[in-house]
Amino acid sequence: MAKLARKKKIRGGHRASATRMVTHVLDAIEHPDNPESTLTKLKQCKAALEEKLDTVKQLDADILDEVDETDVENEIGQADVFKEKVQRAIIDATSAITAKEVPVRGHSSIVTPPPPPPTLPTAATRVKLPKLSFKRFNGDLTKWSTFWDSFESSVHQNSDLSSIDKFAYLNSLVEGSAAEAISGLRITATNYDGAIAILQKHFGDKKQIIAKHMDTLINVDAVASQNNIKALHQLYDSIEAQVRGLKALGIESDSYGSLLSSVLMNKFPPELRLIVSREVKDRQWELDELMRIIEGEIEAREREHPALMQSLTRCQLEHPLLLLLH
């Protein structure tokens, strides 16, 4: 226990030191002095923060191996808060350094006024990116293709961005197992390609993605009642999302629909299955046709639902005893 207490005390010292450096970074950005001295200060703080982050990460790992199970969750939570704060400061420092190095390296004979201090209101501004609307990637294989297509076109292939800016943005857009996969890499220009390679290897394998789509289709939750319109809509959307994901990978529904149609139809209430059976004359069901019919039935129930609720409300007002039955 004495050894564990000592490690925690050492970590506390490093965290406190890093917190002071974070404050120095913010002060240098918000209240710049001489451009060259500010640039030097930012570079020093950035390098020190990267070193502190590596040190604290190692201490966190050592401490997690020794603490009681009841303290594990609290330890991880504190570690994540500290890591996010330091990484944010490193990104801020990197962006400010990039902005300040342009006039210093130019050696122009024309004296120009220094640029105004950056306000850095958002993550996108800090890395000189436009606002982007795609979602964070949490490691779900079925979401990788959509995430990567958006990231590749908006960030990865953006020639106006440096590699470290791209890495900073990538790091801010991953979470869960995706964030863990690249957590061991420092946010540097040389590590960016390595981070992309790791994510592609873990989450970009086409066979694994197809298998995950199929598994999700087979294990989607069933809906028992045809009156549960919200659940029916969610079930339909879930199936449709997997079908579209497979299609984007070049897997058409006619190549697997005959195998999964019966399985998927059993996810819907008996009343809807009966309607589908009446409308589909062929013995072999086609998934696209089944989904078209199901979609139409759900939409019809959605249109009917407000009328039924309005009718029920009128009846309850005219016959108060009905209120006791609902």
Short mmCIF file of C-alpha atoms in Angstrom, two decimals:
data_model
loop_
_atom_site.label_atom_id
_atom_site.label_comp_id
_atom_site.label_asym_id
_atom_site.label_seq_id
_atom_site.Cartn_x
_atom_site.Cartn_y
_atom_site.Cartn_z
CA MET A 1 0.00 0.00 0.00
CA ALA A 2 2.89 2.36 0.73
CA LYS A 3 4.22 1.80 -2.78
CA LEU A 4 0.79 2.56 -4.28
CA ALA A 5 0.46 5.71 -2.18
CA ARG A 6 3.86 6.90 -3.39
CA LYS A 7 2.89 6.35 -7.04
CA LYS A 8 -0.31 8.33 -6.52
CA LYS A 9 1.65 11.17 -4.90
CA ILE A 10 4.12 11.23 -7.81
CA ARG A 11 1.25 11.26 -10.29
CA GLY A 12 -0.40 14.08 -8.38
CA GLY A 13 2.75 16.13 -8.70
CA HIS A 14 2.94 15.58 -12.44
CA ARG A 15 -0.75 16.41 -12.87
CA ALA A 16 -0.34 19.64 -10.91
CA SER A 17 2.69 20.60 -13.00
CA ALA A 18 0.80 19.85 -16.22
CA THR A 19 -2.17 21.92 -15.04
CA ARG A 20 0.13 24.93 -14.54
CA MET A 21 1.48 24.46 -18.06
CA VAL A 22 -2.06 24.37 -19.44
CA THR A 23 -2.66 27.74 -17.76
CA HIS A 24 0.55 29.09 -19.32
CA VAL A 25 -0.63 27.99 -22.77
CA LEU A 26 -3.98 29.74 -22.36
CA ASP A 27 -2.30 32.90 -21.07
CA ALA A 28 0.16 32.93 -23.99
CA ILE A 29 -2.69 32.59 -26.48
CA GLU A 30 -5.08 35.09 -24.90
CA HIS A 31 -2.46 37.66 -23.79
CA PRO A 32 0.49 37.42 -26.24
CA ASP A 33 3.63 39.48 -25.60
CA ASN A 34 6.42 39.70 -28.15
CA PRO A 35 5.52 37.29 -31.01
CA GLU A 36 8.86 35.48 -30.92
CA SER A 37 8.94 35.08 -27.13
CA THR A 38 5.32 33.90 -27.13
CA LEU A 39 6.13 31.38 -29.86
CA THR A 40 9.07 30.03 -27.84
CA LYS A 41 6.92 29.78 -24.73
CA LEU A 42 4.20 27.87 -26.58
CA LYS A 43 6.71 25.42 -28.04
CA GLN A 44 8.24 24.79 -24.62
CA CYS A 45 4.87 24.25 -23.00
CA LYS A 46 3.70 21.95 -25.78
CA ALA A 47 6.80 19.75 -25.54
CA ALA A 48 6.56 19.64 -21.74
CA LEU A 49 2.84 18.74 -21.85
CA GLU A 50 3.47 15.89 -24.29
CA GLU A 51 6.17 14.54 -21.97
CA LYS A 52 3.96 14.91 -18.89
CA LEU A 53 1.06 13.18 -20.64
CA ASP A 54 3.23 10.14 -21.43
CA THR A 55 4.52 10.02 -17.87
CA VAL A 56 1.07 10.26 -16.29
CA LYS A 57 -0.33 7.65 -18.67
CA GLN A 58 2.32 5.19 -17.51
CA LEU A 59 1.62 5.98 -13.86
CA ASP A 60 -2.12 5.56 -14.46
CA ALA A 61 -1.53 2.11 -15.92
CA ASP A 62 0.71 1.08 -12.99
CA ILE A 63 -1.79 2.37 -10.43
CA LEU A 64 -4.74 0.62 -12.11
CA ASP A 65 -2.92 -2.69 -11.72
CA GLU A 66 -2.69 -2.19 -7.96
CA VAL A 67 -5.89 -0.43 -6.84
CA ASP A 68 -8.94 -2.24 -5.47
CA GLU A 69 -11.67 -3.09 -7.96
CA THR A 70 -13.99 -0.59 -6.27
CA ASP A 71 -11.60 2.25 -7.22
CA VAL A 72 -11.00 1.23 -10.84
CA GLU A 73 -13.92 3.18 -12.33
CA ASN A 74 -13.01 6.34 -10.41
CA GLU A 75 -9.36 6.05 -11.48
CA ILE A 76 -10.31 5.71 -15.16
CA GLY A 77 -12.68 8.67 -14.95
CA GLN A 78 -10.06 10.95 -13.40
CA ALA A 79 -7.46 9.81 -15.93
CA ASP A 80 -9.78 10.59 -18.85
CA VAL A 81 -10.56 14.09 -17.52
CA PHE A 82 -6.86 14.88 -17.14
CA LYS A 83 -5.97 13.44 -20.56
CA GLU A 84 -8.70 15.45 -22.34
CA LYS A 85 -7.58 18.69 -20.64
CA VAL A 86 -3.94 18.21 -21.62
CA GLN A 87 -4.68 17.07 -25.17
CA ARG A 88 -6.91 20.11 -25.66
CA ALA A 89 -4.08 22.37 -24.52
CA ILE A 90 -1.63 20.63 -26.87
CA ILE A 91 -4.03 21.16 -29.77
CA ASP A 92 -4.47 24.82 -28.81
CA ALA A 93 -0.70 25.32 -28.60
CA THR A 94 -0.14 23.56 -31.94
CA SER A 95 -2.70 25.75 -33.71
CA ALA A 96 -1.31 28.94 -32.17
CA ILE A 97 2.26 27.94 -33.09
CA THR A 98 1.22 27.27 -36.68
CA ALA A 99 -0.49 30.68 -36.90
CA LYS A 100 2.50 32.54 -35.43
CA GLU A 101 5.23 30.79 -37.42
CA VAL A 102 3.99 32.08 -40.78
CA PRO A 103 5.24 35.71 -40.38
CA VAL A 104 8.40 34.58 -38.53
CA ARG A 105 9.50 32.22 -41.33
CA GLY A 106 8.61 34.58 -44.15
CA HIS A 107 11.53 37.02 -43.54
CA SER A 108 9.66 39.67 -45.51
CA SER A 109 11.16 43.14 -45.67
CA ILE A 110 7.68 44.62 -45.42
CA VAL A 111 6.62 45.15 -41.83
CA THR A 112 3.08 44.01 -41.24
CA PRO A 113 1.07 44.34 -38.05
CA PRO A 114 0.83 41.14 -35.96
CA PRO A 115 -2.38 39.17 -36.35
CA PRO A 116 -5.04 39.59 -33.65
CA PRO A 117 -4.95 37.03 -30.83
CA PRO A 118 -6.94 33.92 -31.81
CA THR A 119 -10.15 33.46 -29.84
CA LEU A 120 -10.30 29.71 -30.54
CA PRO A 121 -14.01 29.33 -29.73
CA THR A 122 -14.49 25.84 -31.08
CA ALA A 123 -12.53 22.67 -31.79
CA ALA A 124 -13.02 23.22 -35.52
CA THR A 125 -11.53 26.73 -35.32
CA ARG A 126 -8.55 25.52 -33.34
CA VAL A 127 -7.44 23.25 -36.16
CA LYS A 128 -8.48 25.62 -38.93
CA LEU A 129 -11.35 23.43 -40.09
CA PRO A 130 -14.83 24.37 -41.20
CA LYS A 131 -17.70 23.15 -39.08
CA LEU A 132 -18.41 19.52 -39.88
CA SER A 133 -21.59 17.62 -39.06
CA PHE A 134 -20.56 13.96 -39.15
CA LYS A 135 -20.79 11.94 -35.96
CA ARG A 136 -18.00 10.68 -33.73
CA PHE A 137 -16.84 7.11 -34.34
CA ASN A 138 -17.05 4.79 -31.33
CA GLY A 139 -15.66 1.59 -32.82
CA ASP A 140 -18.89 0.18 -34.30
CA LEU A 141 -17.75 -1.63 -37.45
CA THR A 142 -21.02 -0.88 -39.25
CA LYS A 143 -20.38 2.86 -38.83
CA TRP A 144 -16.76 2.89 -40.04
CA SER A 145 -17.40 3.29 -43.78
CA THR A 146 -19.70 6.29 -43.24
CA PHE A 147 -17.28 7.90 -40.79
CA TRP A 148 -14.21 7.34 -42.94
CA ASP A 149 -15.86 8.62 -46.14
CA SER A 150 -16.78 11.86 -44.37
CA PHE A 151 -13.43 12.24 -42.62
CA GLU A 152 -11.42 11.39 -45.73
CA SER A 153 -13.13 13.99 -47.92
CA SER A 154 -13.28 16.75 -45.30
CA VAL A 155 -9.99 16.28 -43.45
CA HIS A 156 -7.67 13.54 -44.73
CA GLN A 157 -7.54 14.88 -48.30
CA ASN A 158 -7.61 18.54 -47.26
CA SER A 159 -4.32 19.99 -48.55
CA ASP A 160 -4.75 23.13 -46.44
CA LEU A 161 -4.27 21.16 -43.23
CA SER A 162 -1.02 19.93 -41.73
CA SER A 163 -0.67 16.33 -40.57
CA ILE A 164 -0.74 17.36 -36.91
CA ASP A 165 -3.96 19.32 -37.46
CA LYS A 166 -5.50 16.27 -39.12
CA PHE A 167 -4.40 14.07 -36.22
CA ALA A 168 -5.81 16.56 -33.71
CA TYR A 169 -9.17 16.52 -35.47
CA LEU A 170 -9.12 12.72 -35.79
CA ASN A 171 -8.40 12.38 -32.08
CA SER A 172 -11.36 14.60 -31.24
CA LEU A 173 -13.73 12.51 -33.36
CA VAL A 174 -13.05 9.02 -32.00
CA GLU A 175 -14.26 7.50 -28.76
CA GLY A 176 -14.67 4.12 -27.11
CA SER A 177 -12.63 1.29 -28.63
CA ALA A 178 -11.59 3.54 -31.54
CA ALA A 179 -10.02 6.05 -29.17
CA GLU A 180 -8.33 3.24 -27.22
CA ALA A 181 -6.80 1.87 -30.43
CA ILE A 182 -4.74 5.04 -30.97
CA SER A 183 -4.42 6.20 -27.36
CA GLY A 184 -0.76 5.18 -27.25
CA LEU A 185 0.21 7.60 -30.02
CA ARG A 186 1.25 11.16 -29.22
CA ILE A 187 -0.42 13.84 -31.32
CA THR A 188 2.45 14.58 -33.69
CA ALA A 189 2.72 14.93 -37.45
CA THR A 190 4.76 11.75 -37.79
CA ASN A 191 2.18 9.67 -35.91
CA TYR A 192 -0.82 10.69 -38.04
CA ASP A 193 -0.33 8.09 -40.79
CA GLY A 194 0.24 5.43 -38.14
CA ALA A 195 -3.05 6.32 -36.44
CA ILE A 196 -4.93 6.03 -39.74
CA ALA A 197 -3.28 2.66 -40.43
CA ILE A 198 -4.28 1.35 -36.99
CA LEU A 199 -7.92 2.42 -37.41
CA GLN A 200 -8.08 0.98 -40.92
CA LYS A 201 -6.68 -2.32 -39.68
CA HIS A 202 -9.04 -2.55 -36.69
CA PHE A 203 -12.24 -1.26 -38.24
CA GLY A 204 -11.84 -1.14 -42.04
CA ASP A 205 -11.70 -4.86 -42.87
CA LYS A 206 -14.51 -5.44 -45.38
CA LYS A 207 -15.16 -9.05 -44.37
CA GLN A 208 -15.50 -8.11 -40.71
CA ILE A 209 -17.83 -5.22 -41.55
CA ILE A 210 -20.08 -7.46 -43.67
CA ALA A 211 -20.16 -10.06 -40.89
CA LYS A 212 -21.11 -7.35 -38.37
CA HIS A 213 -23.96 -6.11 -40.60
CA MET A 214 -25.27 -9.67 -40.95
CA ASP A 215 -24.98 -10.32 -37.22
CA THR A 216 -26.87 -7.09 -36.48
CA LEU A 217 -29.65 -8.10 -38.87
CA ILE A 218 -30.06 -11.52 -37.30
CA ASN A 219 -30.04 -10.22 -33.71
CA VAL A 220 -32.24 -7.13 -34.14
CA ASP A 221 -34.90 -6.93 -31.41
CA ALA A 222 -38.37 -8.21 -32.36
CA VAL A 223 -41.60 -6.22 -31.90
CA ALA A 224 -44.59 -8.10 -30.53
CA SER A 225 -47.43 -5.60 -31.00
CA GLN A 226 -48.58 -3.96 -34.22
CA ASN A 227 -49.83 -1.01 -32.12
CA ASN A 228 -46.33 -0.12 -30.95
CA ILE A 229 -45.71 2.17 -33.91
CA LYS A 230 -42.53 3.72 -32.53
CA ALA A 231 -40.92 0.32 -32.01
CA LEU A 232 -42.03 -0.83 -35.47
CA HIS A 233 -40.44 2.24 -37.03
CA GLN A 234 -37.21 1.66 -35.11
CA LEU A 235 -37.14 -1.99 -36.23
CA TYR A 236 -37.68 -1.03 -39.85
CA ASP A 237 -35.01 1.70 -39.69
CA SER A 238 -32.52 -0.68 -38.09
CA ILE A 239 -32.99 -3.30 -40.81
CA GLU A 240 -32.90 -0.66 -43.56
CA ALA A 241 -29.66 0.79 -42.18
CA GLN A 242 -27.91 -2.58 -42.32
CA VAL A 243 -29.23 -3.29 -45.83
CA ARG A 244 -27.95 0.08 -47.06
CA GLY A 245 -24.61 -0.52 -45.34
CA LEU A 246 -24.21 -3.84 -47.11
CA LYS A 247 -25.21 -2.28 -50.42
CA ALA A 248 -22.50 0.37 -49.98
CA LEU A 249 -20.03 -2.50 -49.69
CA GLY A 250 -21.26 -4.03 -52.94
CA ILE A 251 -23.48 -6.67 -51.31
CA GLU A 252 -26.96 -6.54 -52.86
CA SER A 253 -29.97 -7.82 -50.92
CA ASP A 254 -30.79 -10.47 -53.53
CA SER A 255 -27.57 -12.28 -52.58
CA TYR A 256 -28.71 -12.88 -48.99
CA GLY A 257 -32.37 -11.82 -48.86
CA SER A 258 -33.74 -15.30 -49.56
CA LEU A 259 -31.79 -16.62 -46.56
CA LEU A 260 -32.72 -13.85 -44.10
CA SER A 261 -36.24 -12.86 -45.20
CA SER A 262 -37.98 -15.43 -43.00
CA VAL A 263 -35.74 -14.57 -40.04
CA LEU A 264 -36.44 -10.85 -40.40
CA MET A 265 -40.17 -11.26 -40.92
CA ASN A 266 -40.36 -13.13 -37.61
CA LYS A 267 -39.17 -9.91 -35.95
CA PHE A 268 -42.50 -8.26 -36.86
CA PRO A 269 -45.91 -8.89 -35.24
CA PRO A 270 -48.07 -11.77 -36.62
CA GLU A 271 -50.62 -9.32 -38.05
CA LEU A 272 -48.01 -7.66 -40.26
CA ARG A 273 -46.58 -11.00 -41.34
CA LEU A 274 -50.06 -12.08 -42.44
CA ILE A 275 -50.45 -8.92 -44.54
CA VAL A 276 -47.10 -9.54 -46.19
CA SER A 277 -48.01 -13.16 -46.93
CA ARG A 278 -51.21 -12.08 -48.64
CA GLU A 279 -49.52 -9.47 -50.80
CA VAL A 280 -46.48 -11.53 -51.82
CA LYS A 281 -47.56 -14.29 -54.16
CA ASP A 282 -44.15 -15.82 -54.85
CA ARG A 283 -43.01 -18.66 -52.64
CA GLN A 284 -39.55 -17.16 -52.33
CA TRP A 285 -39.71 -13.80 -50.62
CA GLU A 286 -37.55 -10.92 -51.88
CA LEU A 287 -36.26 -8.73 -49.07
CA ASP A 288 -36.69 -5.44 -50.96
CA GLU A 289 -40.32 -6.24 -51.69
CA LEU A 290 -41.01 -7.26 -48.09
CA MET A 291 -39.47 -4.07 -46.76
CA ARG A 292 -41.53 -1.99 -49.19
CA ILE A 293 -44.75 -3.56 -47.91
CA ILE A 294 -43.72 -3.24 -44.26
CA GLU A 295 -42.83 0.43 -44.77
CA GLY A 296 -46.24 1.10 -46.31
CA GLU A 297 -48.03 -0.59 -43.41
CA ILE A 298 -46.07 1.37 -40.81
CA GLU A 299 -46.78 4.66 -42.59
CA ALA A 300 -50.49 3.79 -42.76
CA ARG A 301 -50.55 3.15 -39.01
CA GLU A 302 -48.73 6.42 -38.37
CA ARG A 303 -51.37 8.31 -40.37
CA GLU A 304 -54.15 6.51 -38.54
CA HIS A 305 -52.69 6.90 -35.07
CA PRO A 306 -53.55 10.62 -34.54
CA ALA A 307 -57.15 9.99 -35.66
CA LEU A 308 -57.49 7.07 -33.25
CA MET A 309 -56.08 9.12 -30.36
CA GLN A 310 -58.39 12.05 -31.15
CA SER A 311 -61.40 9.72 -31.29
CA LEU A 312 -60.42 8.07 -28.00
CA THR A 313 -60.03 11.47 -26.30
CA ARG A 314 -63.54 12.53 -27.38
CA CYS A 315 -64.99 9.29 -26.08
CA GLN A 316 -63.22 9.73 -22.74
CA LEU A 317 -64.63 13.22 -22.37
CA GLU A 318 -68.16 12.03 -23.16
CA HIS A 319 -67.82 8.95 -20.97
CA PRO A 320 -65.57 9.75 -17.99
CA LEU A 321 -65.64 6.14 -16.82
CA LEU A 322 -63.44 5.29 -19.81
CA LEU A 323 -60.63 7.23 -18.13
CA LEU A 324 -60.54 4.55 -15.45
CA LEU A 325 -60.04 1.86 -18.09
CA HIS A 326 -56.91 3.49 -19.53
#
